[in-house]
CSV table of C-alpha atoms in Angstrom, one decimal:
chain,number,residue,atom,x,y,z
P,295,MET,CA,95.5,-182.9,-61.8
P,296,ALA,CA,98.3,-185.0,-63.3
P,297,ALA,CA,97.1,-188.4,-64.5
P,298,GLY,CA,99.6,-190.4,-62.3
P,299,GLU,CA,98.5,-188.4,-59.3
P,300,ILE,CA,94.8,-189.2,-59.7
P,301,GLU,CA,95.6,-192.9,-60.3
P,302,ARG,CA,97.5,-193.0,-57.1
P,303,GLN,CA,94.7,-191.3,-55.1
P,304,LEU,CA,92.1,-193.7,-56.6
P,305,ALA,CA,94.1,-196.7,-55.7
P,306,ALA,CA,94.5,-195.5,-52.2
P,307,LEU,CA,90.7,-195.0,-51.9
P,308,ARG,CA,89.8,-198.4,-53.3
P,309,PRO,CA,89.6,-200.3,-49.9
P,310,SER,CA,87.3,-197.8,-48.2
P,311,LEU,CA,85.1,-197.6,-51.3
P,312,LEU,CA,84.9,-201.4,-51.4
P,313,ALA,CA,84.0,-201.5,-47.7
P,314,ILE,CA,81.1,-199.1,-48.0
P,315,ALA,CA,79.9,-200.7,-51.3
P,316,ARG,CA,79.8,-204.0,-49.5
P,317,LEU,CA,77.9,-202.5,-46.6
P,318,GLN,CA,75.3,-201.0,-49.0
P,319,LEU,CA,75.0,-203.9,-51.5
P,320,ARG,CA,75.6,-206.9,-49.2
P,321,ASN,CA,77.0,-208.8,-52.1
P,322,ASP,CA,80.7,-209.0,-52.6
P,323,ALA,CA,80.6,-209.6,-56.3
P,324,TRP,CA,78.4,-206.6,-56.9
P,325,ALA,CA,80.5,-204.5,-54.7
P,326,GLU,CA,83.7,-205.4,-56.7
P,327,ASP,CA,81.9,-204.5,-59.9
P,328,VAL,CA,80.6,-201.2,-58.8
P,329,VAL,CA,83.9,-200.1,-57.4
P,330,SER,CA,85.7,-201.1,-60.6
P,331,GLU,CA,83.1,-199.2,-62.6
P,332,THR,CA,83.6,-196.2,-60.3
P,333,MET,CA,87.4,-196.3,-60.9
P,334,ILE,CA,87.0,-196.4,-64.6
P,335,ALA,CA,84.5,-193.5,-64.6
P,336,ALA,CA,86.7,-191.5,-62.3
P,337,LEU,CA,89.8,-192.0,-64.6
P,338,GLU,CA,87.7,-191.1,-67.7
P,339,GLY,CA,86.4,-188.0,-66.0
P,340,ALA,CA,89.7,-187.0,-64.4
P,341,GLU,CA,90.2,-184.1,-66.7
P,342,ARG,CA,86.8,-182.6,-65.8
P,343,PHE,CA,87.5,-183.0,-62.1
P,344,ALA,CA,87.8,-179.6,-60.5
P,345,ALA,CA,90.9,-179.7,-58.4
P,346,GLN,CA,89.5,-177.5,-55.7
P,347,SER,CA,87.0,-180.2,-54.5
P,348,GLN,CA,88.0,-183.3,-52.6
P,349,VAL,CA,88.9,-186.4,-54.6
P,350,LYS,CA,87.1,-188.6,-52.2
P,351,THR,CA,83.8,-186.6,-52.2
P,352,TRP,CA,83.8,-186.7,-56.0
P,353,VAL,CA,84.5,-190.4,-56.2
P,354,VAL,CA,82.0,-191.3,-53.5
P,355,GLY,CA,79.4,-189.4,-55.6
P,356,ILE,CA,80.2,-191.6,-58.6
P,357,LEU,CA,80.1,-194.7,-56.5
P,358,LYS,CA,76.6,-193.8,-55.3
P,359,HIS,CA,75.3,-193.6,-58.8
P,360,LYS,CA,76.9,-196.9,-59.7
P,361,ILE,CA,75.3,-198.5,-56.7
P,362,ILE,CA,71.9,-197.2,-57.7
P,363,ASP,CA,72.4,-198.7,-61.2
P,364,GLN,CA,73.4,-202.0,-59.6
P,365,PHE,CA,70.3,-202.1,-57.4
P,366,ARG,CA,68.2,-201.5,-60.6
P,367,ARG,CA,69.9,-204.4,-62.4
P,368,ALA,CA,69.4,-206.7,-59.5
P,369,ARG,CA,65.9,-205.4,-58.7
P,370,ARG,CA,64.2,-208.7,-58.6
P,371,GLU,CA,66.6,-210.4,-56.2
P,372,VAL,CA,66.9,-207.4,-53.9
P,373,SER,CA,63.1,-207.0,-53.7
P,374,THR,CA,62.6,-210.7,-53.0
P,375,ASP,CA,65.0,-210.5,-50.1
P,376,ALA,CA,63.2,-207.4,-48.8
P,377,GLU,CA,59.8,-209.1,-48.9
P,378,VAL,CA,61.2,-212.1,-47.0
P,379,GLU,CA,62.7,-209.8,-44.4
P,380,ALA,CA,59.6,-207.6,-44.1
P,381,ALA,CA,57.6,-210.8,-43.1
P,382,GLU,CA,59.9,-211.2,-40.0
P,383,VAL,CA,58.4,-210.1,-36.8
P,384,GLU,CA,60.7,-208.6,-34.2
P,385,THR,CA,59.1,-207.3,-31.0
P,386,PHE,CA,62.2,-206.4,-28.9
P,387,ASP,CA,60.5,-208.1,-26.0
P,388,GLU,CA,63.6,-208.0,-23.9
P,389,LEU,CA,63.5,-204.2,-23.9
P,390,PHE,CA,59.8,-203.6,-23.0
P,391,LEU,CA,57.6,-204.7,-20.2
P,392,GLU,CA,54.2,-206.3,-21.0
P,393,ASP,CA,52.5,-202.9,-20.7
P,394,GLY,CA,54.8,-201.5,-23.4
P,395,HIS,CA,57.0,-199.5,-21.0
P,396,ARG,CA,60.7,-199.7,-21.3
P,397,ALA,CA,62.2,-202.3,-18.9
P,398,ASN,CA,65.5,-200.6,-18.3
P,399,MET,CA,67.4,-197.4,-18.8
P,400,PRO,CA,69.4,-197.2,-22.0
P,401,ALA,CA,73.1,-196.4,-21.2
P,402,GLU,CA,74.2,-192.8,-21.2
P,403,TRP,CA,76.4,-192.2,-24.2
P,404,GLY,CA,77.9,-189.0,-22.9
P,405,ASN,CA,79.1,-186.7,-25.7
P,406,PRO,CA,78.9,-189.3,-28.5
P,407,GLU,CA,80.1,-186.9,-31.2
P,408,SER,CA,83.6,-187.1,-29.7
P,409,SER,CA,83.6,-190.6,-31.1
P,410,PHE,CA,83.8,-189.1,-34.6
P,411,GLU,CA,87.5,-188.3,-33.8
P,412,ARG,CA,88.3,-192.0,-33.4
P,413,SER,CA,88.7,-194.2,-36.5
P,414,GLN,CA,87.9,-197.3,-34.4
P,415,PHE,CA,84.4,-196.0,-33.8
P,416,PHE,CA,83.7,-196.2,-37.6
P,417,GLU,CA,85.1,-199.7,-37.6
P,418,VAL,CA,82.7,-200.7,-34.9
P,419,LEU,CA,79.8,-198.9,-36.7
P,420,GLN,CA,80.6,-200.8,-39.9
P,421,ALA,CA,80.7,-204.1,-38.1
P,422,CYS,CA,77.3,-203.3,-36.5
P,423,VAL,CA,75.7,-202.5,-39.8
P,424,ASP,CA,77.3,-205.6,-41.3
P,425,GLN,CA,75.7,-207.7,-38.6
P,426,LEU,CA,72.2,-206.7,-39.6
P,427,PRO,CA,70.3,-209.1,-41.8
P,428,ALA,CA,71.2,-208.2,-45.4
P,429,SER,CA,67.9,-206.6,-46.3
P,430,LEU,CA,67.8,-204.5,-43.1
P,431,GLY,CA,71.4,-203.3,-43.8
P,432,ARG,CA,70.5,-202.4,-47.4
P,433,ILE,CA,67.4,-200.5,-46.5
P,434,PHE,CA,69.1,-198.7,-43.6
P,435,MET,CA,72.0,-197.7,-45.8
P,436,MET,CA,69.7,-196.6,-48.6
P,437,ARG,CA,68.0,-194.3,-46.2
P,438,GLU,CA,70.9,-193.0,-44.3
P,439,TRP,CA,73.9,-193.1,-46.7
P,440,LEU,CA,72.3,-193.0,-50.2
P,441,ASP,CA,69.9,-190.5,-48.7
P,442,TYR,CA,66.8,-192.0,-50.4
P,443,GLU,CA,63.4,-190.8,-49.4
P,444,THR,CA,61.3,-193.6,-48.0
P,445,ALA,CA,58.9,-193.4,-51.0
P,446,GLN,CA,61.9,-194.1,-53.3
P,447,ILE,CA,63.0,-197.0,-51.1
P,448,CYS,CA,59.5,-198.5,-51.3
P,449,LYS,CA,59.5,-198.2,-55.1
P,450,GLU,CA,62.9,-199.7,-55.6
P,451,LEU,CA,62.3,-202.6,-53.2
P,452,GLY,CA,58.7,-203.1,-54.0
P,453,ILE,CA,57.5,-203.1,-50.4
P,454,THR,CA,54.8,-201.1,-48.6
P,455,SER,CA,55.7,-197.9,-46.8
P,456,THR,CA,54.6,-199.5,-43.5
P,457,ASN,CA,57.1,-202.3,-44.1
P,458,CYS,CA,59.7,-199.8,-44.9
P,459,PHE,CA,59.2,-197.9,-41.6
P,460,VAL,CA,59.2,-201.1,-39.6
P,461,MET,CA,62.4,-202.3,-41.2
P,462,LEU,CA,64.2,-199.0,-40.6
P,463,TYR,CA,63.0,-199.1,-37.0
P,464,ARG,CA,64.3,-202.6,-36.5
P,465,ALA,CA,67.6,-201.7,-38.1
P,466,ARG,CA,68.0,-198.6,-35.8
P,467,MET,CA,67.0,-200.6,-32.7
P,468,ARG,CA,69.6,-203.2,-33.4
P,469,LEU,CA,72.3,-200.7,-34.3
P,470,ARG,CA,71.6,-198.7,-31.1
P,471,GLU,CA,72.0,-201.9,-29.1
P,472,CYS,CA,75.1,-202.9,-31.0
P,473,LEU,CA,76.9,-199.6,-30.5
P,474,GLU,CA,75.9,-199.6,-26.8
P,475,MET,CA,77.4,-203.1,-26.4
P,476,ASN,CA,80.5,-202.7,-28.5
P,477,TRP,CA,81.4,-199.0,-28.2
P,478,PHE,CA,79.7,-197.0,-25.6
P,479,GLY,CA,79.7,-199.7,-22.9
P,480,ALA,CA,83.0,-201.1,-23.9
P,481,GLN,CA,86.6,-200.3,-23.2
P,482,GLY,CA,87.2,-198.6,-26.5
P,483,HIS,CA,85.2,-195.6,-25.4
P,484,THR,CA,86.1,-192.6,-23.2
A,290,MET,CA,44.5,-194.7,-31.2
A,291,SER,CA,43.5,-191.2,-32.2
A,292,GLY,CA,41.8,-190.4,-28.9
A,293,MET,CA,44.6,-191.7,-26.8
A,294,VAL,CA,46.9,-189.1,-25.3
A,295,HIS,CA,49.3,-191.5,-23.6
A,296,ILE,CA,51.6,-193.7,-25.5
A,297,THR,CA,53.9,-196.4,-24.3
A,298,CYS,CA,57.7,-196.5,-24.6
A,299,LYS,CA,57.3,-199.1,-27.3
A,300,GLN,CA,55.1,-196.8,-29.3
A,301,ALA,CA,57.4,-193.8,-28.6
A,302,HIS,CA,60.4,-195.8,-29.9
A,303,ARG,CA,58.6,-196.5,-33.1
A,304,LEU,CA,57.7,-192.8,-33.5
A,305,LEU,CA,61.3,-191.8,-32.7
A,306,SER,CA,62.4,-193.9,-35.6
A,307,GLU,CA,59.6,-192.9,-38.0
A,308,ARG,CA,60.2,-189.2,-37.4
A,309,LEU,CA,63.4,-189.7,-39.3
A,310,ASP,CA,61.6,-191.2,-42.3
A,311,ARG,CA,58.4,-189.2,-42.6
A,312,PRO,CA,56.8,-186.1,-41.1
A,313,LEU,CA,54.7,-187.2,-38.2
A,314,GLY,CA,51.1,-186.0,-38.0
A,315,PRO,CA,50.1,-183.4,-35.5
A,316,GLY,CA,48.6,-185.9,-33.1
A,317,GLU,CA,51.6,-188.1,-33.3
A,318,ARG,CA,53.9,-185.2,-32.6
A,319,TRP,CA,51.8,-184.1,-29.7
A,320,ARG,CA,51.7,-187.5,-28.1
A,321,LEU,CA,55.4,-188.1,-28.6
A,322,TRP,CA,56.2,-184.7,-27.2
A,323,LEU,CA,54.1,-185.4,-24.1
A,324,HIS,CA,55.7,-188.8,-23.6
A,325,LEU,CA,59.3,-187.4,-24.0
A,326,ARG,CA,58.6,-184.7,-21.5
A,327,PHE,CA,58.2,-187.3,-18.8
A,328,CYS,CA,60.3,-190.1,-20.1
A,329,ASP,CA,64.1,-189.8,-19.8
A,330,MET,CA,64.6,-193.3,-21.2
A,331,CYS,CA,62.8,-192.5,-24.5
A,332,SER,CA,64.4,-189.0,-24.7
A,333,ARG,CA,67.8,-190.7,-24.5
A,334,VAL,CA,66.9,-193.2,-27.2
A,335,GLY,CA,65.7,-190.4,-29.4
A,336,ARG,CA,69.1,-188.6,-29.1
A,337,GLN,CA,70.9,-191.9,-29.8
A,338,MET,CA,68.8,-192.4,-33.0
A,339,ASP,CA,69.8,-188.9,-34.2
A,340,PHE,CA,73.4,-189.7,-33.4
A,341,LEU,CA,73.2,-192.9,-35.4
A,342,ARG,CA,72.0,-190.9,-38.5
A,343,ALA,CA,74.9,-188.4,-38.0
A,344,SER,CA,77.4,-191.2,-37.7
A,345,VAL,CA,76.4,-193.1,-40.9
A,346,ARG,CA,76.6,-189.9,-42.9
A,347,ARG,CA,80.3,-189.7,-41.9
A,348,LEU,CA,81.1,-193.3,-42.9
A,349,ASP,CA,82.5,-192.2,-46.2
A,350,LYS,CA,84.4,-189.2,-45.0
C-alpha cells in the first residue's frame, strides 16, 4: 500500500481507536499514549502489512498489544483500583425479592442482533460501558474485548478469581439494565 | 449448597454470568438447567448476557 494511503487511513481510524482505548483503559492520558504508539507502530510496519487484510483489523490488533503493555506499566495503580472496587457490595436488591426470586420480568429485546446494523446502538453501548465504575469497565473490557481468560485477569489485577467473577457479574448486570433503559426500551429501537 | 436442587433467580443470574467466564461444574450446570427450564425471566436474562458479549466483540468493527 502506498505510504500516503496508509497515513490517510490511519488518521481516519484515530477517533474510533481512541474511543475504544479510553473505554478499556479508563484514563485519557494513557489512551492518547497507546493510540500514538499504535500509529507509529503501524506506520513502521506498513510495508509488511498484507494488503488483503483489513487495515482496521490489523491496527486494532496492534492497539490491543499496546494496551496490554500499558496495563503492565500501570500495574500498581490498576490493581489498587481493582481491589477497592472488589470490596464494594452490590446486591441488586431492586431486582430480587427477599427469597431470591426475580421481582419483575426483564423486557423482551426482540431480535437484538438487528441492532448491529445501527451505529447508534454502539454509541449507546459505549456510553453504558463508560458509565460503569472504572474498574468494572476495565475488567469487563479485558474479558470481552481483549479476550483475556479470567485467570489472566486475576493475575494482571492481583485479585482473587471469586472477586473477578463477581465484578464481571456486576458489570453485566449494570450493562443489561443500561441497554434496556437506553436502547431496547427507548425510542431509538425498533 | 451441593445437595440443593433448586436455586433462586439471584443464584441463577450469577451462574448465567459465570458460565461466560469459567466452565460450570456438573452440579451447577444441572441446577441452572433445571431453573431455566421453568423460569422465563432468567432464560431471557441469559440470552441478553450472551447478546452483550456478542455486542462488545463488535465494538471495534
